[in-house]
């Protein structure tokens, strides 16, 4: 496309001695492959009517031999129809193992933070989108020349440790913990909270004071408290790692809130001295942000001296500045925290941080109720657990492939493909609708639809080996729209990375797959009366399509199954 703009630019220069940037649009296919309104833009400067200018340009462009047809329409639109063979040549010229990669990022450093779940609770769908979007953003930035550092900002601080130990001693056992791990911790937590509430209603405080005692012990590094904390943390972290492994996501670091809390307290003390932070009458500490247009100050220390979420985030920002020197930090966190991040980023500005801090938020995951209404996804037991969702998806994948023989590994790829892709079907800010049938629809805008297109093209390729000695001149007319689509890919990736919007890649892959399916309906690739030359040319193109489908899916964290 860039090439075509350039050729038109050169023609304008030659005829009118003007430097004019050329915008191309895609007209209805009956008019041509591209159109430009450059003649209208030039009219004033050239001092001629646009129709005349367009006709002169059309004649000039035809002399390049690139176009099958250049026509003028209406007041001066120029429609261009390319020779498919030239497009194929262009694709060949652009092609390499790195097709789709760019160096836009120029080695700049991006920190991408995801999925940042909270410890000691089973991993729920609440952290599905942060993980998927974060991973895709990491891949997009990497492929466009950024150096990416990924960090899982674990919610491991202020976790109600006292409640767990008290509850564990009263309601649980080592055996139960060994058996059910984090699910037992989750259960104990809920049961203990309930008991605490009931106790309070009775006007007692026996359990409540045990909770306090354990917290104080932990603060004082008591060895027994430390042993409990280590044990619960390990169970929790192992669980998080398991789930992330199933989701095929990982991070370079996992520096959680607990790591930053002590640092945060020191920084707050420092900010008090310099007057950036202010102590309230009740001894809590705030950073006023009204000078940054935000009326609500950020609370950075509780009145009892305890660190808060914001205290740890403050330390996190400074730690990353000092250790990683990022040009951009992307926080992949749900939309609920939008206001908080506005405050946090304003505070960073106030501290003189110049780095671009970006809250990459997304809508909720909705489900459809039986009466047709939509609501935030939940289950009878409350939140939907990630492991349950993955198990269900694998069962569903089994149903979808029916009795075809598909390996367990491939089933997992299909299950994950369906779940992940559903995250990318719309602009990330929109709520997505989770519906088992549509996310697995083999004929719709779904992961499995695209995986299937890839599997099918791979099957053609493995059944029909490429034989370069049989290749020859070929016109590529039947393949023209496929080639045009492939030529778009690098620009699609570039824009998706620029806007941190993996959805753009997902849409593109869907369009390419649809184009491919349309093509199969009309054109036999390797069967019937296909000549050896046709067959080789078509297989060559199929190879490129296979590459782009796999590459695009991998940017979304999705793999291509061997069969399905
Ligand atoms: N653990 C938090 C949550 O689940 C998300 C952490 C987001 N990152 C941050 N730097 N505050 O809500």
Coordinates of C-alpha atoms and ligand atoms in Angstrom, one line a residue:
X1 CA 0.0 0.0 0.0
X2 CA 2.8 2.3 0.9
X3 CA 4.3 1.4 -2.5
X4 CA 1.2 2.5 -4.3
X5 CA 1.0 5.8 -2.4
X6 CA 4.6 6.4 -3.3
X7 CA 4.0 5.8 -7.0
X8 CA 1.1 8.2 -7.0
X9 CA 3.2 10.7 -5.1
X10 CA 5.9 10.4 -7.8
X11 CA 3.4 10.9 -10.6
X12 CA 2.1 14.1 -8.9
X13 CA 5.6 15.4 -8.5
X14 CA 6.4 14.7 -12.1
X15 CA 3.3 16.3 -13.5
X16 CA 2.7 19.2 -11.2
X17 CA 6.0 19.6 -9.2
X18 CA 4.2 19.3 -5.9
X19 CA 4.9 17.2 -2.8
X20 CA 1.6 15.7 -1.8
X21 CA 1.0 12.9 0.6
X22 CA -1.4 10.4 -0.8
X23 CA -4.3 8.8 1.2
X24 CA -5.7 5.6 -0.3
X25 CA -9.1 4.2 0.4
X26 CA -10.6 0.8 -0.5
X27 CA -13.6 1.3 -2.9
X28 CA -16.2 -1.3 -3.7
X29 CA -14.4 -4.1 -5.6
X30 CA -16.3 -3.3 -8.8
X31 CA -14.5 0.0 -9.1
X32 CA -11.0 -1.1 -8.3
X33 CA -8.7 -2.1 -5.5
X34 CA -7.8 1.4 -4.3
X35 CA -9.1 4.9 -4.7
X36 CA -7.7 8.4 -4.0
X37 CA -9.2 11.9 -3.9
X38 CA -5.8 13.5 -4.5
X39 CA -7.0 15.3 -7.6
X40 CA -9.6 17.2 -5.6
X41 CA -6.9 18.2 -3.0
X42 CA -4.6 19.5 -5.8
X43 CA -7.2 21.5 -7.7
X44 CA -6.6 24.8 -5.9
X45 CA -2.8 24.7 -6.0
X46 CA -2.6 23.4 -9.6
X47 CA -5.3 25.8 -10.7
X48 CA -7.2 23.3 -12.8
X49 CA -10.4 21.4 -12.3
X50 CA -10.1 18.1 -10.4
X51 CA -11.5 16.0 -13.2
X52 CA -8.8 17.2 -15.6
X53 CA -6.1 16.6 -13.0
X54 CA -7.4 13.1 -12.3
X55 CA -7.4 12.3 -16.0
X56 CA -3.8 13.5 -16.4
X57 CA -2.7 11.5 -13.4
X58 CA -4.6 8.4 -14.6
X59 CA -2.8 8.5 -17.9
X60 CA 0.6 8.9 -16.2
X61 CA -0.1 6.0 -13.8
X62 CA -1.0 3.6 -16.6
X63 CA 2.5 4.1 -18.0
X64 CA 4.0 2.5 -14.9
X65 CA 2.7 -1.0 -16.0
X66 CA 1.6 -1.7 -12.5
X67 CA -2.1 -1.3 -13.0
X68 CA -4.6 -3.2 -15.0
X69 CA -6.9 -0.2 -15.1
X70 CA -7.0 3.4 -13.8
X71 CA -10.3 5.2 -14.1
X72 CA -11.7 8.6 -13.1
X73 CA -15.1 8.8 -11.5
X74 CA -17.4 11.6 -10.4
X75 CA -15.8 15.0 -9.8
X76 CA -12.3 13.5 -9.8
X77 CA -11.9 10.3 -7.9
X78 CA -9.2 8.0 -9.2
X79 CA -9.9 4.3 -9.0
X80 CA -7.0 2.0 -9.4
X81 CA -7.1 -1.7 -10.3
X82 CA -3.8 -3.5 -9.8
X83 CA -2.4 -6.3 -11.8
X84 CA -2.6 -9.3 -9.5
X85 CA 0.8 -10.5 -10.7
X86 CA 2.4 -7.3 -9.6
X87 CA 0.7 -7.6 -6.2
X88 CA 2.1 -11.1 -5.9
X89 CA 5.5 -9.7 -6.8
X90 CA 5.1 -7.1 -4.1
X91 CA 4.2 -9.7 -1.5
X92 CA 7.3 -11.7 -2.5
X93 CA 9.5 -8.7 -2.2
X94 CA 8.1 -7.8 1.3
X95 CA 8.2 -11.4 2.5
X96 CA 10.6 -12.8 5.1
X97 CA 10.6 -14.9 8.2
X98 CA 10.0 -11.7 10.0
X99 CA 6.9 -10.7 8.0
X100 CA 4.7 -8.6 10.3
X101 CA 7.6 -7.5 12.5
X102 CA 8.7 -3.9 12.6
X103 CA 11.2 -1.9 14.5
X104 CA 8.8 0.9 15.5
X105 CA 9.7 0.5 19.2
X106 CA 13.3 1.2 18.4
X107 CA 14.5 -0.8 21.5
X108 CA 12.6 1.4 23.9
X109 CA 11.7 -0.3 27.2
X110 CA 8.1 -1.2 28.1
X111 CA 7.1 -2.7 31.4
X112 CA 3.8 -4.6 31.1
X113 CA 2.1 -5.6 34.3
X114 CA -0.3 -8.6 34.4
X115 CA -2.3 -10.6 35.6
X116 CA -1.7 -9.5 39.2
X117 CA -4.1 -11.8 41.0
X118 CA -4.6 -11.8 44.8
X119 CA -3.0 -14.5 46.9
X120 CA -4.8 -17.0 49.0
X121 CA -7.9 -16.9 46.9
X122 CA -8.4 -19.3 44.1
X123 CA -7.7 -17.7 40.7
X124 CA -11.0 -16.5 39.3
X125 CA -12.2 -15.2 35.9
X126 CA -11.7 -11.7 37.4
X127 CA -8.1 -12.1 36.3
X128 CA -8.8 -13.7 32.9
X129 CA -8.8 -10.5 30.9
X130 CA -5.8 -8.9 32.7
X131 CA -3.8 -12.0 31.8
X132 CA -4.9 -12.3 28.2
X133 CA -4.7 -8.7 27.3
X134 CA -1.4 -8.3 29.1
X135 CA 0.2 -11.3 27.3
X136 CA -1.1 -10.0 23.9
X137 CA 0.2 -6.5 24.6
X138 CA 3.6 -8.0 25.5
X139 CA 3.7 -10.0 22.3
X140 CA 2.6 -7.0 20.2
X141 CA 5.2 -4.7 21.7
X142 CA 7.9 -7.3 21.3
X143 CA 7.1 -7.9 17.7
X144 CA 7.2 -4.2 16.9
X145 CA 10.7 -3.6 18.3
X146 CA 10.1 -2.8 22.0
X147 CA 12.2 -4.4 24.8
X148 CA 9.5 -5.7 27.1
X149 CA 9.8 -6.5 30.8
X150 CA 6.8 -8.3 32.3
X151 CA 5.9 -8.2 36.0
X152 CA 3.1 -9.9 38.0
X153 CA 2.2 -7.4 40.7
X154 CA 0.8 -10.0 43.2
X155 CA -1.8 -8.9 45.7
X156 CA 0.1 -10.5 48.6
X157 CA 0.0 -7.7 51.2
X158 CA -2.5 -6.8 53.9
X159 CA -4.0 -10.2 53.0
X160 CA -6.0 -11.1 56.0
X161 CA -3.2 -13.3 57.3
X162 CA -4.6 -13.3 60.8
X163 CA -7.9 -14.6 59.6
X164 CA -6.3 -17.5 57.9
X165 CA -4.2 -18.7 60.8
X166 CA -7.0 -18.3 63.3
X167 CA -9.4 -20.0 60.9
X168 CA -7.0 -22.7 60.0
X169 CA -6.4 -23.7 63.6
X170 CA -10.1 -23.7 64.4
X171 CA -11.7 -25.1 61.2
X172 CA -9.1 -26.9 59.2
X173 CA -6.2 -29.3 59.3
X174 CA -3.0 -30.1 57.5
X175 CA -4.7 -33.0 55.8
X176 CA -7.5 -30.8 54.4
X177 CA -4.9 -28.2 53.3
X178 CA -2.8 -30.8 51.6
X179 CA -5.8 -32.1 49.8
X180 CA -7.5 -29.0 48.6
X181 CA -4.8 -26.4 48.8
X182 CA -5.9 -22.9 47.9
X183 CA -9.5 -23.9 47.7
X184 CA -9.3 -25.0 51.4
X185 CA -7.8 -21.6 52.2
X186 CA -10.6 -19.9 50.4
X187 CA -13.2 -22.0 52.3
X188 CA -11.5 -21.3 55.7
X189 CA -11.4 -17.6 55.0
X190 CA -15.1 -17.4 54.2
X191 CA -16.1 -19.6 57.2
X192 CA -13.9 -17.5 59.6
X193 CA -15.3 -14.2 58.3
X194 CA -18.8 -15.6 59.1
X195 CA -17.8 -16.8 62.5
X196 CA -16.2 -13.3 63.2
X197 CA -19.5 -11.7 62.2
X198 CA -21.6 -14.0 64.4
X199 CA -19.2 -13.5 67.4
X200 CA -19.5 -9.7 67.0
X201 CA -23.3 -10.0 67.0
X202 CA -23.0 -11.9 70.3
X203 CA -20.9 -9.1 71.7
X204 CA -17.8 -11.3 72.0
X205 CA -14.3 -10.8 70.7
X206 CA -12.4 -14.0 71.3
X207 CA -11.7 -14.9 67.6
X208 CA -11.1 -11.2 66.7
X209 CA -8.4 -10.9 69.3
X210 CA -6.7 -14.1 68.1
X211 CA -6.7 -12.6 64.6
X212 CA -5.0 -9.4 65.9
X213 CA -2.4 -11.5 67.9
X214 CA -1.4 -13.4 64.7
X215 CA -1.0 -10.1 62.8
X216 CA 1.2 -8.7 65.5
X217 CA 3.3 -11.9 65.7
X218 CA 3.8 -11.7 61.9
X219 CA 4.8 -8.1 62.1
X220 CA 7.3 -9.1 64.8
X221 CA 8.7 -11.9 62.6
X222 CA 7.6 -14.5 65.1
X223 CA 8.9 -17.9 63.8
X224 CA 5.6 -19.7 64.1
X225 CA 3.7 -16.9 62.3
X226 CA 6.4 -16.8 59.7
X227 CA 6.0 -20.5 59.1
X228 CA 2.2 -20.2 58.6
X229 CA 2.7 -17.3 56.2
X230 CA 5.3 -19.1 54.2
X231 CA 3.1 -22.2 54.0
X232 CA 0.0 -20.3 52.8
X233 CA 2.0 -18.2 50.4
X234 CA 3.6 -21.3 48.8
X235 CA 0.2 -23.0 48.4
X236 CA -1.2 -19.9 46.9
X237 CA 1.7 -19.2 44.6
X238 CA 1.9 -22.8 43.3
X239 CA -1.8 -22.5 42.5
X240 CA -1.3 -19.2 40.6
X241 CA 1.6 -20.7 38.7
X242 CA -0.4 -23.7 37.7
X243 CA -3.3 -21.6 36.4
X244 CA -0.9 -19.3 34.5
X245 CA 0.8 -22.4 33.0
X246 CA -2.6 -23.7 31.8
X247 CA -3.3 -20.2 30.4
X248 CA 0.1 -20.3 28.7
X249 CA 1.1 -17.0 30.2
X250 CA 4.1 -16.1 32.3
X251 CA 6.0 -13.0 33.5
X252 CA 9.7 -12.2 34.0
X253 CA 9.2 -11.0 37.5
X254 CA 6.6 -11.3 40.2
X255 CA 7.2 -8.5 42.6
X256 CA 4.1 -8.3 44.7
X257 CA 2.7 -5.7 47.1
X258 CA 4.5 -7.2 50.1
X259 CA 7.9 -6.7 48.4
X260 CA 7.1 -3.0 48.1
X261 CA 5.3 -2.2 51.3
X262 CA 8.4 -1.5 53.5
X263 CA 9.9 0.6 50.7
X264 CA 6.6 2.5 50.4
X265 CA 6.6 3.5 54.0
X266 CA 10.1 4.9 53.7
X267 CA 9.1 6.9 50.7
X268 CA 6.0 8.3 52.4
X269 CA 8.2 9.4 55.3
X270 CA 10.4 11.2 52.8
X271 CA 7.4 12.8 51.1
X272 CA 6.2 14.1 54.4
X273 CA 9.6 15.9 54.9
X274 CA 9.5 17.5 51.5
X275 CA 5.9 18.6 52.0
X276 CA 4.5 16.6 49.1
X277 CA 2.5 14.5 51.5
X278 CA 0.5 15.9 54.4
X279 CA -0.4 14.3 57.8
X280 CA -4.1 14.5 58.8
X281 CA -5.3 15.1 62.3
X282 CA -6.0 11.4 62.7
X283 CA -2.3 10.7 61.7
X284 CA -3.3 9.3 58.2
X285 CA -1.2 10.6 55.4
X286 CA -2.4 11.9 52.0
X287 CA -1.0 13.4 48.8
X288 CA -3.2 16.2 47.7
X289 CA -3.8 16.2 43.9
X290 CA -6.0 19.3 43.4
X291 CA -3.0 20.9 41.7
X292 CA -3.4 18.1 39.1
X293 CA -7.1 18.6 38.7
X294 CA -8.2 15.8 41.0
X295 CA -10.1 16.8 44.1
X296 CA -9.8 13.6 46.0
X297 CA -6.3 13.2 47.6
X298 CA -4.5 9.9 47.5
X299 CA -4.4 8.1 50.9
X300 CA -0.8 6.7 51.3
X301 CA -0.8 5.7 54.9
X302 CA -3.5 4.6 57.4
X303 CA -3.9 6.4 60.7
X304 CA -2.4 3.3 62.4
X305 CA 0.7 3.6 60.3
X306 CA -0.1 0.7 58.0
X307 CA 0.8 0.8 54.3
X308 CA -2.0 0.8 51.7
X309 CA -2.4 -0.3 48.1
X310 CA -1.3 3.1 47.0
X311 CA 1.7 3.0 49.3
X312 CA 2.9 -0.1 47.5
X313 CA 2.2 1.3 44.1
X314 CA 4.1 4.4 44.9
X315 CA 7.2 2.3 45.7
X316 CA 6.6 0.1 42.6
X317 CA 6.7 3.2 40.3
X318 CA 10.0 4.4 41.8
X319 CA 11.5 0.9 41.9
X320 CA 10.8 0.4 38.2
X321 CA 12.2 3.8 37.4
X322 CA 15.4 3.1 39.2
X323 CA 15.9 -0.5 38.1
X324 CA 14.4 -0.8 34.6
X325 CA 14.3 2.8 33.2
X326 CA 11.1 2.2 31.3
X327 CA 9.8 4.5 28.5
X328 CA 6.3 3.2 29.1
X329 CA 4.5 1.2 31.8
X330 CA 1.3 -0.6 31.0
X331 CA -0.9 -1.7 33.9
X332 CA -3.4 -4.4 32.7
X333 CA -6.1 -4.0 35.3
X334 CA -9.9 -3.9 35.1
X335 CA -12.0 -0.8 34.6
X336 CA -13.1 -0.7 38.3
X337 CA -9.7 0.9 39.1
X338 CA -9.8 3.7 36.6
X339 CA -10.2 6.5 39.1
X340 CA -7.5 5.0 41.3
X341 CA -5.0 5.0 38.5
X342 CA -5.8 8.5 37.5
X343 CA -4.9 9.5 41.0
X344 CA -1.8 7.3 41.1
X345 CA -0.5 8.7 37.8
X346 CA -1.2 12.3 38.9
X347 CA 0.9 11.6 42.0
X348 CA 3.7 10.2 39.8
X349 CA 3.6 13.4 37.8
X350 CA 3.8 15.4 41.0
X351 CA 6.9 13.5 41.9
X352 CA 8.4 14.4 38.6
X353 CA 8.1 11.1 36.9
X354 CA 8.1 11.6 33.1
X355 CA 7.6 8.0 32.0
X356 CA 4.3 7.3 30.2
X357 CA 2.1 5.4 32.6
X358 CA -0.9 3.7 31.0
X359 CA -3.9 2.0 32.5
X360 CA -4.9 -0.6 30.0
X361 CA -8.4 -1.4 31.2
X362 CA -11.2 -3.5 29.8
X363 CA -14.8 -4.1 30.2
X364 CA -16.4 -6.9 32.3
X365 CA -17.1 -10.4 31.2
X366 CA -20.9 -10.8 30.9
X367 CA -23.0 -13.8 30.7
X368 CA -26.4 -14.3 29.3
X369 CA -29.1 -15.3 31.7
X370 CA -31.9 -17.7 30.8
X371 CA -34.4 -14.8 30.5
X372 CA -32.1 -13.1 27.9
X373 CA -30.7 -10.4 30.2
X374 CA -26.9 -9.8 30.6
X375 CA -25.0 -9.6 33.8
X376 CA -21.5 -9.9 35.1
X377 CA -20.3 -13.5 34.9
X378 CA -20.9 -15.5 38.1
X379 CA -21.7 -19.0 39.2
X380 CA -24.1 -20.4 41.8
X381 CA -21.1 -20.4 44.2
X382 CA -20.2 -16.8 43.5
X383 CA -17.2 -16.0 41.3
X384 CA -16.3 -18.4 38.5
X385 CA -13.0 -20.1 39.1
X386 CA -10.4 -20.1 36.4
X387 CA -9.6 -23.8 36.7
X388 CA -13.3 -24.7 36.5
X389 CA -13.6 -22.5 33.4
X390 CA -10.7 -24.2 31.8
X391 CA -12.0 -27.7 32.6
X392 CA -15.4 -26.8 31.1
X393 CA -13.7 -25.4 28.0
X394 CA -11.8 -28.6 27.5
X395 CA -14.9 -30.6 27.8
X396 CA -16.7 -28.3 25.4
X397 CA -13.7 -28.7 22.9
X398 CA -14.2 -32.4 23.1
X399 CA -17.8 -32.0 22.1
X400 CA -16.9 -29.7 19.2
X401 CA -14.4 -32.1 17.6
X402 CA -16.9 -34.9 18.1
X403 CA -15.5 -38.3 17.2
X404 CA -12.5 -37.0 15.2
X405 CA -9.3 -38.1 16.6
X406 CA -7.7 -35.2 18.3
X407 CA -4.9 -35.3 20.9
X408 CA -5.4 -34.0 24.4
X409 CA -2.8 -31.4 23.7
X410 CA -4.7 -30.2 20.7
X411 CA -8.0 -30.2 22.7
X412 CA -6.3 -27.9 25.2
X413 CA -5.2 -25.6 22.5
X414 CA -8.7 -25.4 21.1
X415 CA -10.2 -24.8 24.5
X416 CA -7.8 -22.0 25.3
X417 CA -8.1 -20.6 21.8
X418 CA -11.8 -20.2 22.3
X419 CA -11.5 -18.6 25.7
X420 CA -8.7 -16.2 24.8
X421 CA -10.1 -15.2 21.5
X422 CA -13.4 -14.2 23.1
X423 CA -11.4 -11.6 24.9
X424 CA -10.4 -10.0 21.6
X425 CA -13.7 -9.9 19.7
X426 CA -14.3 -6.3 20.4
X427 CA -12.5 -3.2 21.5
X428 CA -11.1 -4.1 24.9
X429 CA -13.2 -1.4 26.7
X430 CA -16.5 -3.1 25.8
X431 CA -18.0 -5.7 28.0
X432 CA -17.6 -9.1 26.3
X433 CA -20.4 -11.7 26.3
X434 CA -19.2 -15.1 27.3
X435 CA -21.3 -17.7 25.7
X436 CA -20.1 -21.3 25.2
X437 CA -21.7 -21.8 21.8
X438 CA -20.5 -18.6 20.2
X439 CA -16.9 -18.8 21.5
X440 CA -16.6 -22.3 20.0
X441 CA -18.6 -21.5 16.8
X442 CA -16.8 -23.1 13.9
X443 CA -18.6 -20.8 11.6
X444 CA -18.3 -17.5 13.5
X445 CA -15.9 -14.9 14.9
X446 CA -14.2 -17.3 17.2
X447 CA -10.8 -18.7 18.0
X448 CA -11.7 -22.2 16.8
X449 CA -12.9 -20.8 13.5
X450 CA -9.5 -19.3 12.8
X451 CA -7.6 -22.3 14.2
X452 CA -9.7 -24.5 11.9
X453 CA -8.7 -22.3 8.9
X454 CA -5.1 -22.7 9.9
X455 CA -5.4 -26.5 10.4
X456 CA -7.0 -26.8 7.0
X457 CA -4.4 -24.9 5.1
X458 CA -1.7 -26.8 7.0
X459 CA -3.3 -30.1 5.9
X460 CA -3.3 -29.0 2.2
X461 CA 0.4 -28.1 2.6
X462 CA 1.3 -31.4 4.2
X463 CA -0.6 -33.4 1.6
X464 CA 0.9 -31.5 -1.3
X465 CA 4.6 -30.8 -1.0
X466 CA 6.0 -27.8 -2.7
X467 CA 8.1 -28.7 -5.8
X468 CA 10.0 -25.6 -6.9
X469 CA 11.1 -27.3 -10.1
X470 CA 7.4 -27.3 -11.2
X471 CA 6.9 -23.5 -10.6
X472 CA 6.3 -21.1 -13.5
X473 CA 4.6 -17.9 -14.7
X474 CA 1.2 -17.4 -13.0
X475 CA -1.3 -14.5 -13.1
X476 CA -2.7 -14.7 -9.5
X477 CA -6.0 -13.2 -10.6
X478 CA -8.0 -15.7 -8.5
X479 CA -5.8 -15.0 -5.5
X480 CA -5.9 -11.2 -5.7
X481 CA -8.0 -10.4 -2.7
X482 CA -6.0 -12.9 -0.6
X483 CA -2.8 -11.3 -1.6
X484 CA -4.1 -7.8 -0.8
X485 CA -5.2 -9.1 2.6
X486 CA -1.8 -10.6 3.3
X487 CA -0.1 -7.3 2.3
X488 CA -2.1 -5.5 5.0
X489 CA -0.8 -7.7 7.8
X490 CA 2.3 -5.7 8.9
X491 CA 0.3 -2.5 9.1
X492 CA -2.4 -4.2 11.1
X493 CA 0.2 -5.4 13.7
X494 CA 1.8 -2.0 13.8
X495 CA -1.5 -0.3 14.6
X496 CA -2.6 -2.9 17.1
X497 CA 0.7 -2.4 18.9
X498 CA 0.5 1.4 18.7
X499 CA -3.0 1.4 20.2
X500 CA -2.4 -1.6 22.5
X501 CA -5.4 -3.1 20.9
X502 CA -5.0 -6.8 20.2
X503 CA -8.6 -6.8 18.9
X504 CA -7.3 -5.4 15.6
X505 CA -5.3 -8.5 15.0
X506 CA -8.2 -10.7 15.9
X507 CA -10.5 -8.9 13.4
X508 CA -7.8 -9.2 10.7
X509 CA -7.4 -12.9 11.2
X510 CA -11.1 -13.4 11.0
X511 CA -11.2 -11.5 7.7
X512 CA -8.3 -13.4 6.3
X513 CA -9.9 -16.7 7.3
X514 CA -13.1 -15.7 5.7
X515 CA -11.4 -14.6 2.5
X516 CA -9.6 -18.0 2.5
X517 CA -12.8 -19.9 2.8
X518 CA -14.4 -17.9 0.0
X519 CA -11.4 -18.7 -2.1
X520 CA -11.6 -22.5 -1.5
X521 CA -15.3 -22.4 -2.7
X522 CA -14.2 -21.1 -6.0
X523 CA -10.7 -22.3 -6.6
X524 CA -9.3 -25.8 -6.2
X525 CA -5.8 -25.4 -4.7
X526 CA -4.4 -28.8 -5.5
X527 CA -7.2 -31.0 -6.8
X528 CA -9.1 -31.5 -10.0
X529 CA -7.8 -30.0 -13.3
X530 CA -5.2 -27.8 -11.6
X531 CA -2.0 -27.5 -13.7
X532 CA 1.4 -28.1 -11.9
X533 CA 2.2 -24.4 -12.4
X534 CA -1.1 -23.3 -10.8
X535 CA -0.7 -25.8 -8.0
X536 CA 2.8 -24.6 -7.1
X537 CA 1.8 -20.9 -7.2
X538 CA -1.2 -21.6 -5.0
X539 CA 0.7 -23.7 -2.5
X540 CA 3.3 -21.0 -2.2
X541 CA 0.5 -18.6 -1.3
X542 CA -1.0 -21.1 1.1
X543 CA 2.4 -21.3 2.9
X544 CA 2.3 -17.5 3.5
X545 CA -1.3 -17.7 4.7
X546 CA -0.3 -20.5 7.1
X547 CA 2.5 -18.3 8.4
X548 CA 0.3 -15.3 9.0
X549 CA -2.5 -17.2 10.7
X550 CA 0.0 -18.9 13.1
X551 CA 1.9 -15.7 13.7
X552 CA -1.3 -13.6 14.3
X553 CA -2.7 -16.2 16.6
X554 CA 0.5 -16.3 18.6
X555 CA 0.3 -12.6 19.1
X556 CA -3.0 -13.3 20.9
X557 CA -1.4 -16.1 22.9
X558 CA -3.2 -18.8 20.9
X559 CA -1.7 -21.9 19.3
X560 CA -2.6 -23.8 16.2
X561 CA -3.6 -27.4 16.9
X562 CA -2.1 -30.2 14.8
X563 CA -5.6 -31.4 13.9
X564 CA -9.2 -30.6 15.0
Ligands
LIG1 N1 -4.2 -7.2 42.7 C1 -5.0 -6.2 42.1 C2 -6.4 -6.6 41.9 O1 -6.6 -7.8 41.7 C3 -4.4 -5.6 40.8 C4 -3.1 -5.0 40.9 C5 -2.9 -4.0 39.8 N2 -1.7 -3.4 39.8 C6 -1.2 -2.4 40.5 N3 0.0 -2.0 40.3 N4 -2.0 -1.8 41.3 O2 -7.3 -5.8 42.0

